[in-house]
Amino acid sequence: MTKIDGATLIARSLKSQGVDLMFGVVGFPVVPIAVAAQKEGIRYFGFRNEQAASYAAGVAGYLTGRPAACLTVSGPGMIHAIAGLSNAWSNCWPMILLGGANDSYQNGQGAFQEAPQIEAARPFVKYAARPDSLARIPDYIEQAVRTSLYGRPGATYLDLPNDIITDKIEEEDFNLPPYCPAPPATLADPREVKKAIEVLRSAKQPLVIVGKGAAYSQAEDQVREFINTTQLPFLPTPMGKGVIPDSHKLSVASARSDALGGADVVFLIGARLNWILHFGLPPRFKEDVKFIHLDIAADEIGTNVPCEVPLVGDASSVMDQLNTALKEDSFTFDKDSEWLATLSEKARDNEKAVEAMCDDEQVPMGYYRVLREIRDQMPPDHLLVSEGANTMDISRSVLMHDEPRQRIDAGSFGTMGVGTGFAIAAAAVSPEKKVVCVQGDSAFGFSGMEIEVACRYQLPITFVIVNNNGIGGGFDSLDRNQPNPAQYTIAARYERMIEAFGGKGYFATTPEEMTTALKEAIRDPNPNIVNIMIDPKAQRKPQKFEWLTR
Ligand code: ADP
Ligand code: MG
């Protein structure tokens, strides 16, 4: 008879449920879990702070459709990882947080790093529990995996006391439950499917909005077929980019304001009418616009504005339903319509204005020139991570993606500082791809130390720091007596940081220096930093509405 410890049982259970990635920081009492995870064939990435590790686990779940684990020590470590739990909650991404905890027989005694961890996790998770015996660990893990995936995806939490991790159990005294399959297909009411087609057919100014729920559902084939059949104009949300190629001729992304403001029918595919879409309200949308809303979560339907046609179900399955229904009763939107003509004219005008800014060679550079260079140098098979307010917003209109899930950004929670952890996760998920992580200098600073992780694991990431000397920029000198709250060190040489860990750093202030540096950096399979100084006063092209309109 052989005995195994709780740590091994935890690792084996995770592996048997298809959890292949773990991001964390070890210490009491979780060292044995990380070691066991590696033995069981889970790839473990040791971070420098739980915050970035927890962001990494969330985005890995988004990219793969299977939750990744984040492993933390008790107390402070677990608390730091609430950053990632809340980010996964806000974005509807699956992940499992494994929080180490004090021995259960010391509960309430003021144990080392004792904290109300389950209670702390609760508002951000779909499931929070503490295994009550070793034999039941596999059940708890199966339940945490299943709950994170089924229905609207989200985070789950398991609290793991030291005694559960270190106690031993006979091999024949536990059972591993079967592998939890991908979520069962959920279909929309066929009457609503018919109605959706009728409403779209009779629309004069229809618009399809493709969100990150469609990307998560891996509905790209179905959504592409739908657009190609109906010839309806579409625009992606920031992370819906690439579900249909950005280069598709029916994309009206460059005429976003006019498309949203003029549409009489909007078909939302896995996107919420939250702040990113201005709550579905005027003046961004027409007063009487009709919404057709496809979402896996019934309770999302009708949020902020009434819904004309609810399509509750998984995006790829429901889009299949629509495509099947269209085979019997097809329609094609009029390619000569005034709506399309107006939108494409507006799109062309906006693209011209953006291109002019992209071609501006003046020094110091603006955001557009920097992002154009990245666009020109990035291989088609890239993964892009983008954050930092202006850097991220402008990158939506300059950087183009023809494949789904190629762009990861600050997301629904608008979280700054996610980029470095996201980039590490992206490289872990797709080791064959080049990861380009474009961050403002302030965004980079949140988790700058995590570049050591990228170097240690030799991940092919180029960190591009768009440096304007602070939060939102505006400063070219530092008042040392009383620095402005929004400013950081002027012309900080962030690229030198990576040299401490064996990576290469580049510094650029002119278009020529930038071009040379990016060419080399993006081809280099090792991690590197390209620190690019821009005009601290550089701005975004004037917008019809600010991003956040109330
Ligand atoms: P965006 O920022 O792109 O608008 P959101 O995160 O606001 O995206 O919305 C994504 C929506 O997608 C969420 O309401 C979520 O419930 C939904 N969703 C998640 N998975 C699926 C799926 N498989 N099918 C359909 N909708 C999904
Ligand atoms: Mg900045």
Coordinates of C-alpha atoms and ligand atoms in Angstrom, one line a residue:
M1 CA 0.0 0.0 0.0
T2 CA 1.3 3.5 -0.9
K3 CA 0.4 6.7 0.7
I4 CA 0.4 10.1 -1.0
D5 CA 0.2 13.5 0.6
G6 CA -2.5 16.1 0.1
A7 CA -0.3 18.2 -2.1
T8 CA 0.2 15.3 -4.5
L9 CA -3.5 14.6 -4.5
I10 CA -4.3 18.3 -5.2
A11 CA -1.8 18.3 -8.1
R12 CA -3.1 15.0 -9.5
S13 CA -6.7 16.1 -9.3
L14 CA -6.0 19.4 -11.1
K15 CA -4.1 17.6 -13.8
S16 CA -6.8 15.0 -14.3
Q17 CA -9.3 17.9 -14.7
G18 CA -7.2 19.5 -17.5
V19 CA -5.6 22.2 -15.4
D20 CA -2.2 22.4 -17.1
L21 CA -1.0 25.7 -16.0
M22 CA -0.2 27.1 -12.6
F23 CA 1.0 30.6 -11.7
G24 CA 2.0 31.5 -8.2
V25 CA 4.4 32.5 -5.5
V26 CA 5.5 29.7 -3.1
G27 CA 6.0 29.9 0.7
F28 CA 4.2 28.4 3.7
P29 CA 2.2 26.2 3.3
V30 CA 2.1 25.7 -0.5
V31 CA 5.6 24.7 -1.5
P32 CA 4.7 21.0 -1.7
I33 CA 1.8 21.8 -4.0
A34 CA 4.0 23.6 -6.6
V35 CA 6.6 20.8 -6.4
A36 CA 3.9 18.1 -6.8
A37 CA 2.3 20.1 -9.7
Q38 CA 5.5 20.0 -11.6
K39 CA 5.9 16.3 -10.9
E40 CA 2.3 15.6 -12.2
G41 CA 3.0 17.5 -15.5
I42 CA 1.5 20.9 -14.7
R43 CA 3.6 23.7 -16.0
Y44 CA 4.4 26.0 -13.0
F45 CA 5.5 29.6 -13.4
G46 CA 6.9 31.2 -10.2
F47 CA 6.1 34.9 -10.0
R48 CA 7.4 37.7 -7.8
N49 CA 4.0 38.9 -6.6
E50 CA 0.6 37.2 -6.4
Q51 CA -1.2 40.0 -8.1
A52 CA 0.5 39.4 -11.5
A53 CA 0.2 35.6 -11.0
S54 CA -3.5 35.9 -10.5
Y55 CA -3.9 38.1 -13.6
A56 CA -2.0 35.5 -15.5
A57 CA -4.3 32.6 -14.4
G58 CA -7.4 34.6 -15.4
V59 CA -6.3 35.4 -18.9
A60 CA -4.9 31.9 -19.5
G61 CA -8.5 30.7 -18.9
Y62 CA -9.8 33.2 -21.4
L63 CA -7.2 32.1 -24.0
T64 CA -7.6 28.3 -23.6
G65 CA -11.2 27.8 -22.4
R66 CA -9.9 25.8 -19.4
P67 CA -9.2 27.3 -16.0
A68 CA -5.5 27.8 -15.0
A69 CA -4.6 27.8 -11.3
C70 CA -3.1 30.5 -9.2
L71 CA -1.3 29.3 -6.1
T72 CA -0.7 31.6 -3.1
V73 CA 0.6 31.5 0.4
S74 CA -1.8 32.1 3.3
G75 CA -2.9 35.6 4.4
P76 CA -1.1 38.4 2.5
G77 CA -0.4 36.2 -0.5
M78 CA -4.1 35.1 -0.9
I79 CA -5.2 38.7 -0.3
H80 CA -2.9 40.0 -3.1
A81 CA -4.5 37.5 -5.5
I82 CA -7.9 39.0 -5.0
A83 CA -6.7 41.4 -7.6
G84 CA -6.9 38.6 -10.2
L85 CA -10.1 37.1 -8.8
S86 CA -11.9 40.5 -9.2
N87 CA -10.4 40.9 -12.7
A88 CA -11.6 37.4 -13.7
W89 CA -15.0 38.1 -12.1
S90 CA -15.4 41.4 -14.1
N91 CA -14.3 39.8 -17.4
C92 CA -16.2 36.5 -16.9
W93 CA -13.1 34.4 -17.2
P94 CA -12.6 30.9 -15.6
M95 CA -9.7 30.5 -13.1
I96 CA -9.1 28.7 -9.8
L97 CA -7.3 30.3 -6.9
L98 CA -5.7 27.9 -4.5
G99 CA -5.0 29.7 -1.3
G100 CA -2.8 28.1 1.4
A101 CA -4.1 28.5 4.9
N102 CA -3.0 27.9 8.5
D103 CA -3.5 24.5 10.1
S104 CA -7.2 24.1 10.6
Y105 CA -6.7 23.0 14.3
Q106 CA -5.3 26.5 14.9
N107 CA -8.3 28.4 13.6
G108 CA -9.2 31.3 15.7
Q109 CA -6.0 31.2 17.7
G110 CA -4.2 33.9 15.8
A111 CA -2.3 31.4 13.7
F112 CA 0.5 32.6 11.4
Q113 CA -1.1 34.5 8.5
E114 CA -4.6 33.4 9.6
A115 CA -7.2 35.4 7.7
P116 CA -10.9 35.1 6.7
Q117 CA -9.9 34.0 3.2
I118 CA -13.1 32.3 2.1
E119 CA -15.1 35.4 3.1
A120 CA -12.6 37.6 1.3
A121 CA -12.8 35.6 -1.9
R122 CA -16.6 35.3 -1.8
P123 CA -17.8 38.5 -3.6
F124 CA -15.7 37.7 -6.7
V125 CA -16.2 34.0 -7.1
K126 CA -18.9 31.5 -8.1
Y127 CA -17.7 29.0 -5.6
A128 CA -15.5 29.2 -2.5
A129 CA -14.8 26.1 -0.3
R130 CA -12.4 24.3 1.9
P131 CA -12.0 20.6 1.5
D132 CA -13.0 18.9 4.8
S133 CA -10.9 15.7 4.3
L134 CA -8.2 14.4 2.0
A135 CA -10.4 11.9 0.4
R136 CA -12.8 14.6 -0.9
I137 CA -10.0 16.8 -2.4
P138 CA -10.6 15.5 -5.9
D139 CA -14.4 16.2 -5.7
Y140 CA -13.7 19.8 -4.6
I141 CA -11.3 20.3 -7.4
E142 CA -13.7 18.9 -10.0
Q143 CA -16.4 21.2 -8.7
A144 CA -14.2 24.2 -8.7
V145 CA -13.2 23.5 -12.4
R146 CA -16.8 22.7 -13.5
T147 CA -18.3 25.8 -11.7
S148 CA -15.7 28.1 -13.3
L149 CA -16.6 26.8 -16.8
Y150 CA -20.3 26.1 -16.8
G151 CA -22.9 28.9 -17.2
R152 CA -21.2 32.3 -17.2
P153 CA -17.5 31.6 -16.7
G154 CA -15.9 33.0 -13.6
A155 CA -13.4 32.5 -10.8
T156 CA -13.5 29.8 -8.1
Y157 CA -11.6 29.6 -4.8
L158 CA -10.3 26.7 -2.8
D159 CA -8.9 27.2 0.7
L160 CA -6.2 24.7 1.5
P161 CA -5.1 24.4 5.2
N162 CA -1.6 23.2 5.9
D163 CA -2.9 20.0 7.5
I164 CA -4.8 19.1 4.3
I165 CA -1.7 19.7 2.2
T166 CA 0.7 17.6 4.4
D167 CA -1.5 14.8 5.7
K168 CA -1.3 11.4 3.9
I169 CA -3.9 9.1 2.4
E170 CA -3.8 5.6 1.0
E171 CA -4.0 5.4 -2.8
E172 CA -7.1 3.2 -2.6
D173 CA -8.9 5.5 -0.2
F174 CA -9.8 8.1 -2.8
N175 CA -11.3 8.3 -6.3
L176 CA -10.6 10.8 -9.1
P177 CA -13.9 11.9 -10.6
P178 CA -14.1 11.7 -14.4
Y179 CA -12.7 14.6 -16.5
C180 CA -15.2 17.4 -16.5
P181 CA -16.2 17.9 -20.1
A182 CA -16.4 21.3 -21.8
P183 CA -19.7 23.1 -21.0
P184 CA -22.8 21.4 -22.6
A185 CA -24.1 23.3 -25.6
T186 CA -26.9 25.6 -24.7
L187 CA -29.3 26.7 -27.4
A188 CA -31.6 29.7 -27.8
D189 CA -35.4 29.4 -28.1
P190 CA -36.0 28.6 -31.8
R191 CA -38.8 31.2 -31.9
E192 CA -36.3 33.9 -30.9
V193 CA -33.8 32.7 -33.5
K194 CA -36.6 33.2 -36.1
K195 CA -37.5 36.6 -34.7
A196 CA -33.8 37.7 -34.7
I197 CA -33.6 37.0 -38.4
E198 CA -36.9 38.9 -39.0
V199 CA -35.8 41.9 -37.0
L200 CA -32.4 42.0 -38.8
R201 CA -34.0 41.5 -42.2
S202 CA -36.3 44.5 -41.7
A203 CA -33.6 46.8 -40.2
K204 CA -32.6 49.8 -42.3
Q205 CA -29.4 50.6 -40.3
P206 CA -28.3 47.3 -38.7
L207 CA -25.1 46.8 -36.8
V208 CA -23.5 43.6 -35.3
I209 CA -21.2 44.0 -32.3
V210 CA -18.8 41.2 -31.6
G211 CA -17.6 41.0 -28.0
K212 CA -15.1 39.0 -26.0
G213 CA -17.8 36.4 -25.1
A214 CA -17.8 35.4 -28.8
A215 CA -14.0 35.2 -28.6
Y216 CA -14.1 33.2 -25.4
S217 CA -16.7 30.8 -26.9
Q218 CA -14.4 30.3 -29.9
A219 CA -17.3 31.2 -32.2
E220 CA -15.1 32.6 -34.9
D221 CA -16.2 30.2 -37.7
Q222 CA -19.9 30.7 -36.9
V223 CA -19.7 34.4 -36.6
R224 CA -17.7 34.7 -39.8
E225 CA -20.2 32.6 -41.7
F226 CA -23.0 34.7 -40.4
I227 CA -21.5 38.0 -41.5
N228 CA -20.5 36.6 -44.9
T229 CA -24.0 35.3 -45.4
T230 CA -25.9 38.3 -44.3
Q231 CA -23.3 41.0 -45.3
L232 CA -24.2 43.0 -42.2
P233 CA -21.8 45.6 -41.0
F234 CA -20.1 44.8 -37.7
L235 CA -17.7 46.3 -35.2
P236 CA -15.7 44.5 -32.5
T237 CA -15.4 45.5 -28.9
P238 CA -11.7 45.9 -27.9
M239 CA -11.2 42.2 -27.2
G240 CA -13.7 41.1 -29.8
K241 CA -11.2 42.1 -32.4
G242 CA -10.2 39.3 -34.8
V243 CA -13.2 37.1 -34.2
I244 CA -13.9 38.4 -37.7
P245 CA -10.6 39.8 -39.2
D246 CA -10.1 43.5 -38.7
S247 CA -9.3 43.6 -42.4
H248 CA -12.8 42.4 -43.4
K249 CA -14.6 44.9 -45.7
L250 CA -17.7 45.0 -43.6
S251 CA -15.9 46.2 -40.5
V252 CA -17.1 49.6 -39.5
A253 CA -14.8 49.9 -36.5
S254 CA -13.2 53.1 -37.9
A255 CA -16.7 54.7 -37.9
R256 CA -17.6 53.5 -34.4
S257 CA -19.4 56.6 -33.2
D258 CA -21.5 56.9 -36.3
A259 CA -22.3 53.2 -36.4
L260 CA -23.4 53.1 -32.7
G261 CA -25.3 56.4 -33.0
G262 CA -27.1 55.6 -36.3
A263 CA -28.1 51.9 -35.8
D264 CA -31.8 51.0 -35.6
V265 CA -31.0 47.4 -34.8
V266 CA -28.0 46.2 -32.9
F267 CA -27.1 42.5 -32.6
L268 CA -24.8 42.0 -29.6
I269 CA -22.8 38.7 -29.7
G270 CA -21.2 38.1 -26.3
A271 CA -20.9 41.7 -25.3
R272 CA -22.4 43.6 -22.4
L273 CA -24.1 47.0 -22.5
N274 CA -21.8 48.3 -19.8
W275 CA -19.5 51.3 -19.8
I276 CA -17.6 50.0 -22.8
L277 CA -20.8 50.3 -24.9
H278 CA -22.1 53.4 -23.1
F279 CA -24.9 51.4 -21.4
G280 CA -26.8 51.2 -24.6
L281 CA -28.1 54.6 -24.0
P282 CA -28.5 58.0 -25.8
P283 CA -26.6 60.0 -27.0
R284 CA -24.4 57.1 -28.0
F285 CA -27.3 55.1 -29.3
K286 CA -30.6 56.0 -30.8
E287 CA -33.5 56.4 -28.3
D288 CA -35.5 53.7 -30.1
V289 CA -32.7 51.3 -31.1
K290 CA -33.7 47.6 -30.9
F291 CA -31.3 45.2 -29.3
I292 CA -30.9 41.5 -30.1
H293 CA -28.7 40.1 -27.4
L294 CA -26.9 36.8 -27.4
D295 CA -25.4 35.9 -24.1
I296 CA -24.8 32.8 -22.1
A297 CA -26.1 34.5 -18.9
A298 CA -29.9 35.0 -19.0
D299 CA -29.5 37.6 -16.2
E300 CA -27.4 39.8 -18.4
I301 CA -30.4 40.3 -20.9
G302 CA -32.2 43.6 -20.4
T303 CA -29.4 45.2 -18.4
N304 CA -29.7 49.0 -18.8
V305 CA -32.1 48.8 -21.8
P306 CA -35.0 46.5 -22.8
C307 CA -34.1 43.7 -25.1
E308 CA -36.2 43.1 -28.3
V309 CA -34.8 39.6 -29.0
P310 CA -33.1 37.5 -26.2
L311 CA -30.8 34.7 -27.5
V312 CA -29.7 32.9 -24.3
G313 CA -27.0 30.3 -25.0
D314 CA -23.4 29.6 -26.0
A315 CA -22.3 31.9 -28.8
S316 CA -21.0 29.3 -31.1
S317 CA -24.0 27.0 -30.7
V318 CA -26.5 29.9 -31.1
M319 CA -24.7 31.3 -34.1
D320 CA -24.9 27.8 -35.6
Q321 CA -28.7 27.9 -35.0
L322 CA -28.8 31.3 -36.8
N323 CA -26.7 30.0 -39.7
T324 CA -28.9 26.9 -40.1
A325 CA -32.0 29.0 -40.0
L326 CA -30.5 31.3 -42.6
K327 CA -29.9 28.4 -45.0
E328 CA -33.7 27.9 -45.2
D329 CA -34.6 31.6 -45.2
S330 CA -31.7 33.7 -46.2
F331 CA -31.2 37.4 -46.6
T332 CA -28.4 39.6 -47.6
F333 CA -28.1 43.2 -46.5
D334 CA -28.2 45.6 -49.5
K335 CA -24.7 46.4 -50.4
D336 CA -25.8 49.6 -52.1
S337 CA -27.6 50.9 -49.0
E338 CA -27.1 54.5 -47.9
W339 CA -26.2 53.1 -44.4
L340 CA -23.1 51.2 -45.7
A341 CA -22.1 54.1 -47.9
T342 CA -22.2 56.6 -45.1
L343 CA -20.4 54.4 -42.7
S344 CA -17.6 53.5 -45.2
E345 CA -17.1 57.1 -46.1
K346 CA -16.8 58.0 -42.5
A347 CA -14.5 55.1 -41.8
R348 CA -12.3 56.2 -44.7
D349 CA -12.1 59.8 -43.4
N350 CA -11.2 58.6 -39.9
E351 CA -8.6 56.1 -41.2
K352 CA -7.0 58.9 -43.3
A353 CA -6.8 61.1 -40.2
V354 CA -5.2 58.3 -38.2
E355 CA -2.8 57.4 -41.0
A356 CA -1.7 61.1 -41.2
M357 CA -0.8 61.0 -37.5
C358 CA 0.8 57.6 -37.9
D359 CA 3.1 59.1 -40.6
D360 CA 4.1 62.1 -38.5
E361 CA 7.9 61.9 -38.2
Q362 CA 8.4 64.7 -35.7
V363 CA 10.5 64.3 -32.6
P364 CA 9.4 63.8 -29.8
M365 CA 7.1 61.2 -31.3
G366 CA 3.3 60.8 -30.7
Y367 CA 1.5 57.6 -29.8
Y368 CA 0.4 57.0 -33.4
R369 CA 3.9 56.9 -34.9
V370 CA 5.0 54.4 -32.3
L371 CA 2.0 52.2 -32.7
R372 CA 2.3 52.3 -36.5
E373 CA 5.9 51.0 -36.2
I374 CA 4.6 48.1 -34.0
R375 CA 1.9 47.4 -36.5
D376 CA 4.5 47.2 -39.3
Q377 CA 6.9 45.0 -37.4
M378 CA 4.6 42.6 -35.6
P379 CA 4.4 39.2 -37.2
P380 CA 0.8 38.2 -38.3
D381 CA 1.0 35.3 -35.9
H382 CA 1.4 37.5 -32.8
L383 CA -0.3 37.9 -29.5
L384 CA -0.7 41.5 -28.4
V385 CA -1.1 42.7 -24.8
S386 CA -2.0 46.3 -24.6
E387 CA -2.6 48.6 -21.6
G388 CA -2.1 52.1 -20.4
A389 CA -5.0 54.6 -21.0
N390 CA -4.0 56.3 -24.2
T391 CA -1.6 53.6 -25.4
M392 CA -4.4 51.1 -25.2
D393 CA -7.2 53.2 -26.6
I394 CA -5.1 54.3 -29.6
S395 CA -3.8 50.8 -30.2
R396 CA -7.4 49.7 -30.9
S397 CA -7.5 51.9 -34.0
V398 CA -3.9 51.4 -35.2
L399 CA -3.1 47.7 -34.5
M400 CA -5.0 45.2 -36.6
H401 CA -5.7 41.5 -35.8
D402 CA -7.0 38.9 -38.2
E403 CA -7.3 36.1 -35.7
P404 CA -9.5 35.8 -32.5
R405 CA -8.0 36.2 -29.0
Q406 CA -4.9 38.0 -30.4
R407 CA -5.5 41.1 -28.4
I408 CA -5.7 41.2 -24.6
D409 CA -6.1 44.5 -22.8
A410 CA -7.2 46.0 -19.5
G411 CA -10.7 44.5 -20.2
S412 CA -14.0 45.1 -18.5
F413 CA -12.4 46.1 -15.2
G414 CA -10.1 48.7 -16.8
T415 CA -7.3 47.2 -14.8
M416 CA -3.9 48.9 -15.2
G417 CA -0.9 46.8 -14.4
V418 CA -2.3 43.6 -15.9
G419 CA 0.0 43.6 -18.9
T420 CA 3.2 41.9 -17.6
G421 CA 1.3 39.0 -16.1
F422 CA -0.9 38.7 -19.2
A423 CA 2.1 38.6 -21.4
I424 CA 3.7 35.8 -19.4
A425 CA 0.4 33.9 -19.5
A426 CA 0.1 34.4 -23.3
A427 CA 3.6 33.1 -23.8
A428 CA 2.9 30.1 -21.6
V429 CA -0.3 29.3 -23.5
S430 CA 1.3 29.8 -27.0
P431 CA 5.0 29.2 -26.8
E432 CA 5.3 29.3 -30.6
K433 CA 4.0 32.8 -30.9
K434 CA 5.7 36.2 -30.5
V435 CA 4.1 38.2 -27.6
V436 CA 4.3 41.9 -27.9
C437 CA 3.3 43.7 -24.7
V438 CA 2.6 47.4 -25.3
Q439 CA 2.4 49.4 -22.1
G440 CA 2.4 52.9 -20.9
D441 CA 5.3 53.6 -18.4
S442 CA 2.9 53.8 -15.5
A443 CA 1.2 50.5 -16.5
F444 CA 4.6 48.8 -16.7
G445 CA 5.5 50.0 -13.3
F446 CA 2.7 48.1 -11.5
S447 CA 4.4 44.8 -12.0
G448 CA 7.8 45.7 -13.5
M449 CA 9.6 43.1 -11.5
E450 CA 7.8 40.3 -13.3
I451 CA 10.1 40.8 -16.2
E452 CA 12.5 38.6 -14.2
V453 CA 9.9 35.8 -14.6
A454 CA 9.9 36.3 -18.4
C455 CA 13.7 36.1 -18.4
R456 CA 13.9 33.1 -16.1
Y457 CA 11.5 31.1 -18.3
Q458 CA 13.0 32.5 -21.5
L459 CA 9.6 33.6 -22.9
P460 CA 9.6 35.3 -26.3
I461 CA 8.1 38.6 -25.1
T462 CA 8.9 42.1 -26.3
F463 CA 7.8 44.7 -23.8
V464 CA 7.3 48.0 -25.5
I465 CA 7.1 50.9 -23.0
V466 CA 5.5 54.0 -24.4
N467 CA 7.1 56.4 -22.0
N468 CA 5.5 59.8 -21.3
N469 CA 7.0 60.3 -17.8
G470 CA 3.9 59.4 -15.9
I471 CA 0.2 58.7 -15.6
G472 CA -1.4 60.4 -18.6
G473 CA 1.9 62.3 -19.2
G474 CA 2.2 66.1 -19.5
F475 CA 5.5 66.5 -17.7
D476 CA 9.0 67.1 -19.0
S477 CA 10.7 68.2 -15.8
L478 CA 10.5 67.0 -12.2
D479 CA 9.9 69.2 -9.2
R480 CA 11.9 67.2 -6.7
N481 CA 10.4 69.1 -3.7
Q482 CA 6.9 68.3 -4.6
P483 CA 6.5 65.9 -7.6
N484 CA 3.1 66.1 -9.2
P485 CA 1.0 63.1 -8.2
A486 CA 0.7 61.9 -11.8
Q487 CA 4.4 62.1 -12.7
Y488 CA 7.3 59.7 -12.6
T489 CA 11.0 60.0 -13.1
I490 CA 11.7 61.9 -16.3
A491 CA 13.1 59.7 -19.2
A492 CA 13.4 56.7 -16.8
R493 CA 15.6 54.0 -18.4
Y494 CA 13.3 51.1 -17.7
E495 CA 15.0 49.0 -20.4
R496 CA 18.1 48.7 -18.2
M497 CA 16.0 46.7 -15.7
I498 CA 15.8 43.7 -17.9
E499 CA 19.6 43.6 -18.4
A500 CA 19.9 42.7 -14.7
F501 CA 18.2 39.4 -15.6
G502 CA 20.0 38.7 -18.9
G503 CA 17.5 40.3 -21.3
K504 CA 18.3 43.0 -23.8
G505 CA 17.2 46.6 -23.4
Y506 CA 16.7 49.3 -26.1
F507 CA 16.1 53.0 -25.7
A508 CA 14.6 55.1 -28.5
T509 CA 13.8 58.8 -28.9
T510 CA 13.5 59.1 -32.7
P511 CA 11.7 57.1 -35.4
E512 CA 15.0 55.8 -36.7
E513 CA 16.1 54.5 -33.3
M514 CA 12.7 53.0 -32.7
T515 CA 12.6 51.2 -36.1
T516 CA 16.1 49.7 -35.6
A517 CA 15.3 48.6 -32.0
L518 CA 11.9 47.1 -32.8
K519 CA 13.2 45.2 -35.8
E520 CA 15.8 43.5 -33.7
A521 CA 13.8 43.1 -30.6
I522 CA 10.7 41.5 -32.2
R523 CA 12.9 38.9 -34.1
D524 CA 14.8 38.0 -30.9
P525 CA 13.3 34.9 -29.3
N526 CA 14.4 36.1 -25.8
P527 CA 12.6 38.6 -23.7
N528 CA 13.5 42.3 -24.1
I529 CA 12.3 45.8 -23.5
V530 CA 12.1 48.6 -26.0
N531 CA 11.7 51.9 -24.0
I532 CA 10.4 54.6 -26.3
M533 CA 10.2 58.2 -25.3
I534 CA 7.2 60.1 -26.7
D535 CA 6.1 63.7 -26.4
P536 CA 4.8 64.0 -22.8
K537 CA 2.0 66.1 -24.2
A538 CA 1.0 63.7 -26.9
Q539 CA -2.7 63.1 -27.1
R540 CA -5.3 60.9 -28.7
K541 CA -7.1 62.1 -31.9
P542 CA -10.1 64.2 -30.8
Q543 CA -13.1 62.0 -30.2
K544 CA -16.8 62.7 -30.8
F545 CA -17.5 61.3 -27.4
E546 CA -15.0 60.5 -24.7
W547 CA -14.6 56.8 -24.0
L548 CA -16.6 57.0 -20.8
T549 CA -19.7 59.0 -21.4
R550 CA -22.4 59.1 -18.8
Ligands
ADP1 P1 -17.0 43.0 -24.2 O1 -16.1 43.9 -23.3 O2 -16.3 42.5 -25.4 O3 -18.2 43.7 -24.5 P2 -18.0 41.6 -22.0 O4 -17.1 40.9 -21.1 O5 -18.7 42.8 -21.5 O6 -17.3 41.7 -23.4 O7 -19.2 40.6 -22.3 C1 -19.0 39.3 -22.6 C2 -20.3 38.5 -22.4 O8 -20.1 37.2 -23.0 C3 -20.6 38.3 -20.9 O9 -21.9 38.9 -20.6 C4 -20.6 36.8 -20.8 O10 -21.7 36.3 -20.0 C5 -20.8 36.3 -22.2 N1 -20.3 35.0 -22.5 C6 -19.3 34.3 -21.9 N2 -19.2 33.1 -22.4 C7 -20.1 33.0 -23.4 C8 -20.4 32.0 -24.3 N3 -19.8 30.9 -24.4 N4 -21.4 32.3 -25.2 C9 -22.1 33.5 -25.2 N5 -21.8 34.4 -24.3 C10 -20.8 34.2 -23.4
MG2 MG 2.6 57.3 -19.1

